[in-house]
C-alpha positions as MATLAB code, in Angstrom:
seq = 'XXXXXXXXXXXXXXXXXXXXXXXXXXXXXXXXXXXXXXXXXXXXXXXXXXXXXXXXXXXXXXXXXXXXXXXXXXXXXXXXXXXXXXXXXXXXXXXXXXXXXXXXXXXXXXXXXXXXXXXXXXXXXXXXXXXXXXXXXXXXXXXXXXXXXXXXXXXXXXXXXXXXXXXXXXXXXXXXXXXXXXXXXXXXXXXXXXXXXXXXXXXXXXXXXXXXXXXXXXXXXXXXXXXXXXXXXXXXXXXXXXXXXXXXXXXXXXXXXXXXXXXXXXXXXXXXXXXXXXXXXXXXXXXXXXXXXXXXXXXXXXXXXXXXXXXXXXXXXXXXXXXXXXXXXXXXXXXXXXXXXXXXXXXXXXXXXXXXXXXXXXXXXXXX';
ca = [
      43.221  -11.570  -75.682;
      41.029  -14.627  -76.114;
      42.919  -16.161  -72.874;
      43.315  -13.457  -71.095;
      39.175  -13.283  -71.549;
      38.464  -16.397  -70.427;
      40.133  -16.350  -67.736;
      38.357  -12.802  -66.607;
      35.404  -14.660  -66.814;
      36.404  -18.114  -64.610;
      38.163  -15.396  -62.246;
      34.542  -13.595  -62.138;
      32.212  -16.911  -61.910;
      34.207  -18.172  -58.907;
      34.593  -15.064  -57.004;
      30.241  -14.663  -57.482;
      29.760  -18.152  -56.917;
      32.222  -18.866  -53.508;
      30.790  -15.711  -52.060;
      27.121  -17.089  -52.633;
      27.496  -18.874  -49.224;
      29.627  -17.341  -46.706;
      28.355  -19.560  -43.438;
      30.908  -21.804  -41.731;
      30.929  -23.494  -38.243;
      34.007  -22.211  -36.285;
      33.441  -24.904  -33.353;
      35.011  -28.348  -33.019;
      33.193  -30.871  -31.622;
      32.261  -31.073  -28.133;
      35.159  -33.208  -26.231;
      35.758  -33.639  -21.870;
      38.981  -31.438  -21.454;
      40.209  -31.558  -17.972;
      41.738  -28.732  -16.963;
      44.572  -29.117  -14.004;
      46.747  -27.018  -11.870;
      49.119  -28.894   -9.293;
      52.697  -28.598   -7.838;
      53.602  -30.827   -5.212;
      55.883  -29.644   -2.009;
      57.167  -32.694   -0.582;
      57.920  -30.123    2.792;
      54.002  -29.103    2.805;
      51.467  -29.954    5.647;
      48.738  -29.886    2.757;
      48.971  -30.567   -1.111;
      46.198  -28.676   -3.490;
      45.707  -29.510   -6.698;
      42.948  -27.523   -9.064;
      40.697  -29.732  -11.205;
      38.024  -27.949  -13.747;
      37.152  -28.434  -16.960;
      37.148  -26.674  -20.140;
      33.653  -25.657  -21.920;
      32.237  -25.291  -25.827;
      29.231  -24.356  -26.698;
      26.945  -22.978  -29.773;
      26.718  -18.988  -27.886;
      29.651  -16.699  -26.963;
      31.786  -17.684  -24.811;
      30.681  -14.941  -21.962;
      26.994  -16.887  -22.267;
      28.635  -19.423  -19.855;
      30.636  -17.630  -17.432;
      28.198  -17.692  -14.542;
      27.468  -20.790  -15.280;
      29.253  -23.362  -12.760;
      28.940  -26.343  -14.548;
      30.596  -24.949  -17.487;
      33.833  -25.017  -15.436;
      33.538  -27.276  -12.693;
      32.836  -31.291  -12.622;
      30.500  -32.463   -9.949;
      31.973  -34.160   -7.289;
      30.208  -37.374   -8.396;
      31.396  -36.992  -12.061;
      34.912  -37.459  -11.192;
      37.239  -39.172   -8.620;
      41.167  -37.340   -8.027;
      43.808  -39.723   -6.907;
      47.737  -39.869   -6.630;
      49.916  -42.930   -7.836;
      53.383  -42.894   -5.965;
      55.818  -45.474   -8.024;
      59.150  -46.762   -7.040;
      61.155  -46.647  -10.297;
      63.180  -49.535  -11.439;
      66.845  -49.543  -12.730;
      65.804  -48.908  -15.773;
      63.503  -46.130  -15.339;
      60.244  -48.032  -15.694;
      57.462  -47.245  -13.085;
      55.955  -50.836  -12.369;
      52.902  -50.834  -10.357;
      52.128  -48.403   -7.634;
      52.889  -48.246   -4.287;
      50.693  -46.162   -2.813;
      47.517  -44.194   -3.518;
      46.617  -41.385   -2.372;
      42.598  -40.203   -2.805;
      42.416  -36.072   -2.725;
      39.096  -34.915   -1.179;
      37.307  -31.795   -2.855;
      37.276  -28.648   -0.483;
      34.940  -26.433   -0.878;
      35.747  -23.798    2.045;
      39.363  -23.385    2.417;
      40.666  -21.028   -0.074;
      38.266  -18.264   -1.779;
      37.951  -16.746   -5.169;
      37.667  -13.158   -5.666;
      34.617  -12.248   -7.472;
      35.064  -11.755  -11.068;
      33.103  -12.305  -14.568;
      33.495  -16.488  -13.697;
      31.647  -18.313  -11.333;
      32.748  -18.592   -8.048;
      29.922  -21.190   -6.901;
      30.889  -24.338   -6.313;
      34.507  -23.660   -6.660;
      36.522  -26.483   -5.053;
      40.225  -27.611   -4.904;
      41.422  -31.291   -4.096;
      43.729  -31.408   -1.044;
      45.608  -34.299    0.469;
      47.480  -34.427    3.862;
      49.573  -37.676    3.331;
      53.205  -36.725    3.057;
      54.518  -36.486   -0.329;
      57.804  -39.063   -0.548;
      60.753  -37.260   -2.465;
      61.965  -40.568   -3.655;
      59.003  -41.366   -5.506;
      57.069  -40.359   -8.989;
      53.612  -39.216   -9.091;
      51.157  -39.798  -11.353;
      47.708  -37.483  -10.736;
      44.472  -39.208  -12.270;
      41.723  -37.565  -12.462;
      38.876  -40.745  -13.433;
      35.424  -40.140  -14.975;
      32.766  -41.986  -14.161;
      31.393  -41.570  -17.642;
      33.338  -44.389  -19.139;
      32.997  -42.340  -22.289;
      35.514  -40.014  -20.951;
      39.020  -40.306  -21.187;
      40.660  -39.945  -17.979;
      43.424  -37.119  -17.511;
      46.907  -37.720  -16.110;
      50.169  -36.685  -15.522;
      53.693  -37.559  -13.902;
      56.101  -35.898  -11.947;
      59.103  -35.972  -10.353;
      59.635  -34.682   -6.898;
      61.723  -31.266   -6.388;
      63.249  -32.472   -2.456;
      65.195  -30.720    0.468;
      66.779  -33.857    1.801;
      68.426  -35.491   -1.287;
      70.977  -38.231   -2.761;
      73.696  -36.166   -4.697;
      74.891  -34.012   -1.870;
      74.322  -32.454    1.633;
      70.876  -31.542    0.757;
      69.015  -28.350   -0.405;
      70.344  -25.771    1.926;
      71.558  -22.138    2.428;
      75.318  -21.425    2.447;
      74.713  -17.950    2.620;
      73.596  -16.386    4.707;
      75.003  -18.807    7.332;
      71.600  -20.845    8.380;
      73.763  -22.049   11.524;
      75.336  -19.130   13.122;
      72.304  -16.573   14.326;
      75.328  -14.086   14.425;
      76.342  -14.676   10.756;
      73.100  -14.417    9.590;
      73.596  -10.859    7.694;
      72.797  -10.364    3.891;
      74.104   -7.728    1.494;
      72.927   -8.853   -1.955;
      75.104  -12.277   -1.934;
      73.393  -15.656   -2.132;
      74.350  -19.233   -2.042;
      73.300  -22.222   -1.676;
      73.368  -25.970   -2.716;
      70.777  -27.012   -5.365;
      67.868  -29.416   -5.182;
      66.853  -32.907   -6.706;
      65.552  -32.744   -9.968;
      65.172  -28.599   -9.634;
      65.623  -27.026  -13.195;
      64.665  -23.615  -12.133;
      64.674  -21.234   -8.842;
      63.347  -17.925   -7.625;
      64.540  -16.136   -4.529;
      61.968  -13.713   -2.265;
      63.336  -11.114   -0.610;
      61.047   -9.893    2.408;
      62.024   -6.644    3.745;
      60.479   -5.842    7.358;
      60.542   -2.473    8.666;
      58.387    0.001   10.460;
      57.342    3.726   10.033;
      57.213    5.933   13.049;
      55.208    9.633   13.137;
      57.471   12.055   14.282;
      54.521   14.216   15.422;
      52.033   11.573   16.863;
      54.790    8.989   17.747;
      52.282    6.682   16.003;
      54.210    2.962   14.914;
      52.991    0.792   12.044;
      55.044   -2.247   11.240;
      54.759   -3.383    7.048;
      56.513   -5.517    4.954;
      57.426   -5.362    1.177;
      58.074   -8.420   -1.109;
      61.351   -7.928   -3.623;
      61.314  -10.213   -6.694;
      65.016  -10.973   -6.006;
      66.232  -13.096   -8.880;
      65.570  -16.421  -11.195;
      68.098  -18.749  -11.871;
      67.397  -21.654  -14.557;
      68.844  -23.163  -17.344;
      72.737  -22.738  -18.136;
      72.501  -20.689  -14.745;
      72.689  -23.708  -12.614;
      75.623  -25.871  -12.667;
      75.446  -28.939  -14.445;
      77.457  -30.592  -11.090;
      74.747  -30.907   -8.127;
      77.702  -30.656   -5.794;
      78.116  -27.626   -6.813;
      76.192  -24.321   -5.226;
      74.433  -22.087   -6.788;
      76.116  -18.212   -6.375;
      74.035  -14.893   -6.709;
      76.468  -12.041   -7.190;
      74.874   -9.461   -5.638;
      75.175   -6.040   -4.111;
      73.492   -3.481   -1.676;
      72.963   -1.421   -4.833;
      71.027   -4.581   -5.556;
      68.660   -4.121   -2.653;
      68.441   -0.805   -2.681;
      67.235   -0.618   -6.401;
      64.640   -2.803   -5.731;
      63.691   -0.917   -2.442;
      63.331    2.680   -4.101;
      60.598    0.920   -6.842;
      58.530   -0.991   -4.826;
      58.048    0.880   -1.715;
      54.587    2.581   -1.299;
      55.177    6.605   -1.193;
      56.337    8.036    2.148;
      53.849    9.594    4.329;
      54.450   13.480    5.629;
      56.597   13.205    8.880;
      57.216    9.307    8.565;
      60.562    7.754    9.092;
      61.360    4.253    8.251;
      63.281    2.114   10.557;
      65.330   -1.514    8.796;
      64.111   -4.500   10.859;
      64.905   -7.744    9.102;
      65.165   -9.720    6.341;
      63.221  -12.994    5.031;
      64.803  -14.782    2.481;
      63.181  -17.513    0.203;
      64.291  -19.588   -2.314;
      61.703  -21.528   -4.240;
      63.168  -24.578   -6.794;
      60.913  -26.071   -9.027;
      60.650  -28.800  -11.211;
      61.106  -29.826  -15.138;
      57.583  -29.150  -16.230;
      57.345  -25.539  -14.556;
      60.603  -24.220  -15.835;
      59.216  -25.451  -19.292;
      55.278  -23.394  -18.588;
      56.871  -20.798  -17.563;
      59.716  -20.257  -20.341;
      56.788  -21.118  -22.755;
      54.447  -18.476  -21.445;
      56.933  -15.505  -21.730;
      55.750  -13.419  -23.976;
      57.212  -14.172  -27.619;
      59.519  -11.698  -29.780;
      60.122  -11.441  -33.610;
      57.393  -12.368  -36.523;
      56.692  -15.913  -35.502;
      54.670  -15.774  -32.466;
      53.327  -19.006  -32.673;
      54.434  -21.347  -29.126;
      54.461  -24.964  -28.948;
      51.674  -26.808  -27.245;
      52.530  -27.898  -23.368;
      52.312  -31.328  -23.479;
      51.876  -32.037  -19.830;
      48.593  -33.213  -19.311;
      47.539  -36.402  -21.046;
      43.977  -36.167  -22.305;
      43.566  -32.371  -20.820;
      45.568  -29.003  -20.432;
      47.265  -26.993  -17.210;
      50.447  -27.946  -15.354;
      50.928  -31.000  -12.764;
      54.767  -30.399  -11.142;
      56.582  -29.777   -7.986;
      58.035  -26.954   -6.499;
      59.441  -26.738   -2.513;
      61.415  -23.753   -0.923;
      63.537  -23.114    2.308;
      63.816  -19.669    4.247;
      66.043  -17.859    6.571;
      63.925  -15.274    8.999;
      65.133  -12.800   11.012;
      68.015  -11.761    9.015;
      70.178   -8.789    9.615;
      71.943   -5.961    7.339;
      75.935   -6.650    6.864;
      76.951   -4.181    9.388;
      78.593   -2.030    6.688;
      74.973   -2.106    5.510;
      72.893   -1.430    8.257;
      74.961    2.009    9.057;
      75.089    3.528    5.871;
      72.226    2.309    3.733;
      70.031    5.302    4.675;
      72.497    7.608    3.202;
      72.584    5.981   -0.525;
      71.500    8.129   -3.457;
      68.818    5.205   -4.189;
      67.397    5.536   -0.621;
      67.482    9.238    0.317;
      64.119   10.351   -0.466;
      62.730    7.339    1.174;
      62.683    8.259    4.614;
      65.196    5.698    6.459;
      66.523    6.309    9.579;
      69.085    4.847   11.980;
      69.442    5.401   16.187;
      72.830    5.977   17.186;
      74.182    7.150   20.693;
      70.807    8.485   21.756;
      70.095   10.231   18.053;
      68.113    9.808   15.309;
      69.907   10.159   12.049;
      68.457   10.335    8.470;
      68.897   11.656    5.044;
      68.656   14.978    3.356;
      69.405   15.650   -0.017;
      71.335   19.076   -0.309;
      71.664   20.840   -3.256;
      75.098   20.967   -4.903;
      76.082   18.444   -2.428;
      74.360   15.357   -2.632;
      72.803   13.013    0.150;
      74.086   14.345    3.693;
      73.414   12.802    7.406;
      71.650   14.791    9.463;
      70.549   13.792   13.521;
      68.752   15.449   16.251;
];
């Protein structure tokens, strides 16, 4: 009992005592944290890349929202360049052969308004072609020689490349304007130094009022498919083969098109197809940024920007327009269970033939 008493009273004198002051300081010290956003497309006119920086300060965080130069350096404060490098046999960069100075733009692309700042929201832009045989390194230099200076490196994603015949569509056939159908298969042959792709379907078609005769021509973006990690061959001579179906296409269809208007039928027009490949460092942001599962939902820190945070990568894409339903497609899509209720329509010999569902029976072709 005696021990069991004094510890009561230790347990009581610390518990009083710690609680006496209850005040801590929850901020680090202040520290110049560049924030960047770039991916360069070797095939783009124009290269952006988004420089800002991150803020800290004694109030809430909302205190400095409207503030701009909570967010954004002034264009004297910091100078945005690109390094190209050659590398050697042995993987080393050596000095650089070329430098490339981005100039902040003030006027080209907009924010929407929101609860940050848009004033004096700029992005750095650079017209010089991007070589796919090179590395880049971004530096973003402060003239505050107190300030460490962010950077990063990146390989180049490419179209025209050393392992094989280039990144390229197999199917649909690019070459034969005839050929050019799709039902839900893709292939093609991969890109240098790609470690992750995303196809864009873009499905063109147009709505006609029966009544008024009135025509509106829209298009609706499909979120095709991914492909990365053990999905992509480990060969680049290989291609890269998405199994697909009309079922495919039609599923996609039915839960992204807008709701059909009273009298409206919808009329197939073409196709766009996109594939996008990106680099190393984007497949690893974007598998990191998923959103976690099971107890630990700690992630790992992206270590991609020295001295700062964001993502510096590449990314570059090709596209087929103008692409046409398989022709066992294009004359019976309009009648699939998916698609019924949608409002498609086909013109054959003179008539206009669509889809009713019937009850008991199931999707049936009607004209008139």
């Amino acid at each position: 009992m005696k021990y069991l008493t004094i510890f009561s009273c230790l347990a009581f004198i610390t518990l009083f005592s710690s609680s006496c002051d209850n005040n801590f300081n929850i901020n680090d010290d202040w520290a110049d944290i560049t924030v960047v956003y770039g991916l360069l497309d070797p095939a783009a006119d124009t290269n952006w890349i988004r420089v800002q920086r991150a803020y800290l300060g004694e109030a809430a965080a909302s205190a400095s929202y409207g503030e701009p130069d909570s967010v954004y350096y002034d264009t004297t404060a910091i100078s945005v360049y690109l390094e190209a490098y050659s590398r050697g046999a042995d993987g080393s960069l050596g000095t650089p052969v070329n430098t490339i100075f981005l100039k902040p733009d003030f006027t080209s692309r907009k924010l929407d308004d929101g609860i940050y700042s848009t004033d004096d929201f700029r992005l750095y832009r650079t017209t010089e072609t991007i070589e796919e045989d090179k590395t880049y390194k971004l530096v973003v230099e402060k003239s505050n020689a107190k300030h460490p200076e962010a950077s990063s490196i990146t390989e180049i994603v490419g179209i025209q490349q050393s392992s094989n015949s280039g990144f390229r569509f197999v199917l649909p056939n690019p070459n034969v304007i005839a050929a050019r159908t799709f039902n839900g298969n893709l292939k093609w042959y991969q890109s240098d130094q790609a470690e992750i792709y995303e196809v864009d379907v873009y499905f063109y078609y147009k709505e006609v009022n029966r009544q008024t005769g009135a025509v509106e021509h829209l298009v609706q973006k499909l979120d095709y498919t991914t492909i990365e990690g053990a999905q992509i061959p480990a060969d680049p001579f290989e291609t890269i083969d998405v199994d697909g179906s009309p079922n495919n296409i039609y599923t996609l269809l039915a839960s992204n098109l807008p709701e059909l208007k009273p009298n409206t039928l919808r009329f197939f027009k073409s196709f766009t197809v996109i594939i996008w490949a990106g680099g190393e460092d984007l497949a690893k942001y974007i598998d990191l940024n998923r959103p976690t599962e099971g107890v630990n939902n700690s992630k790992p820190e992206f270590p991609d920007i020295e001295n700062g945070t964001g993502l510096f990568s590449s990314r570059t894409s090709i596209m087929l327009d103008e692409v046409a339903m398989s022709q066992q497609m294009a004359t019976t899509y309009y009648l699939s269970s998916t698609l019924c209720e949608k409002g498609f329509a086909i013109v054959t010999s003179g008539d206009t033939c669509y889809c009713e569902r019937i009850p008991g029976i199931g999707p049936e072709r009607v004209c008139d």
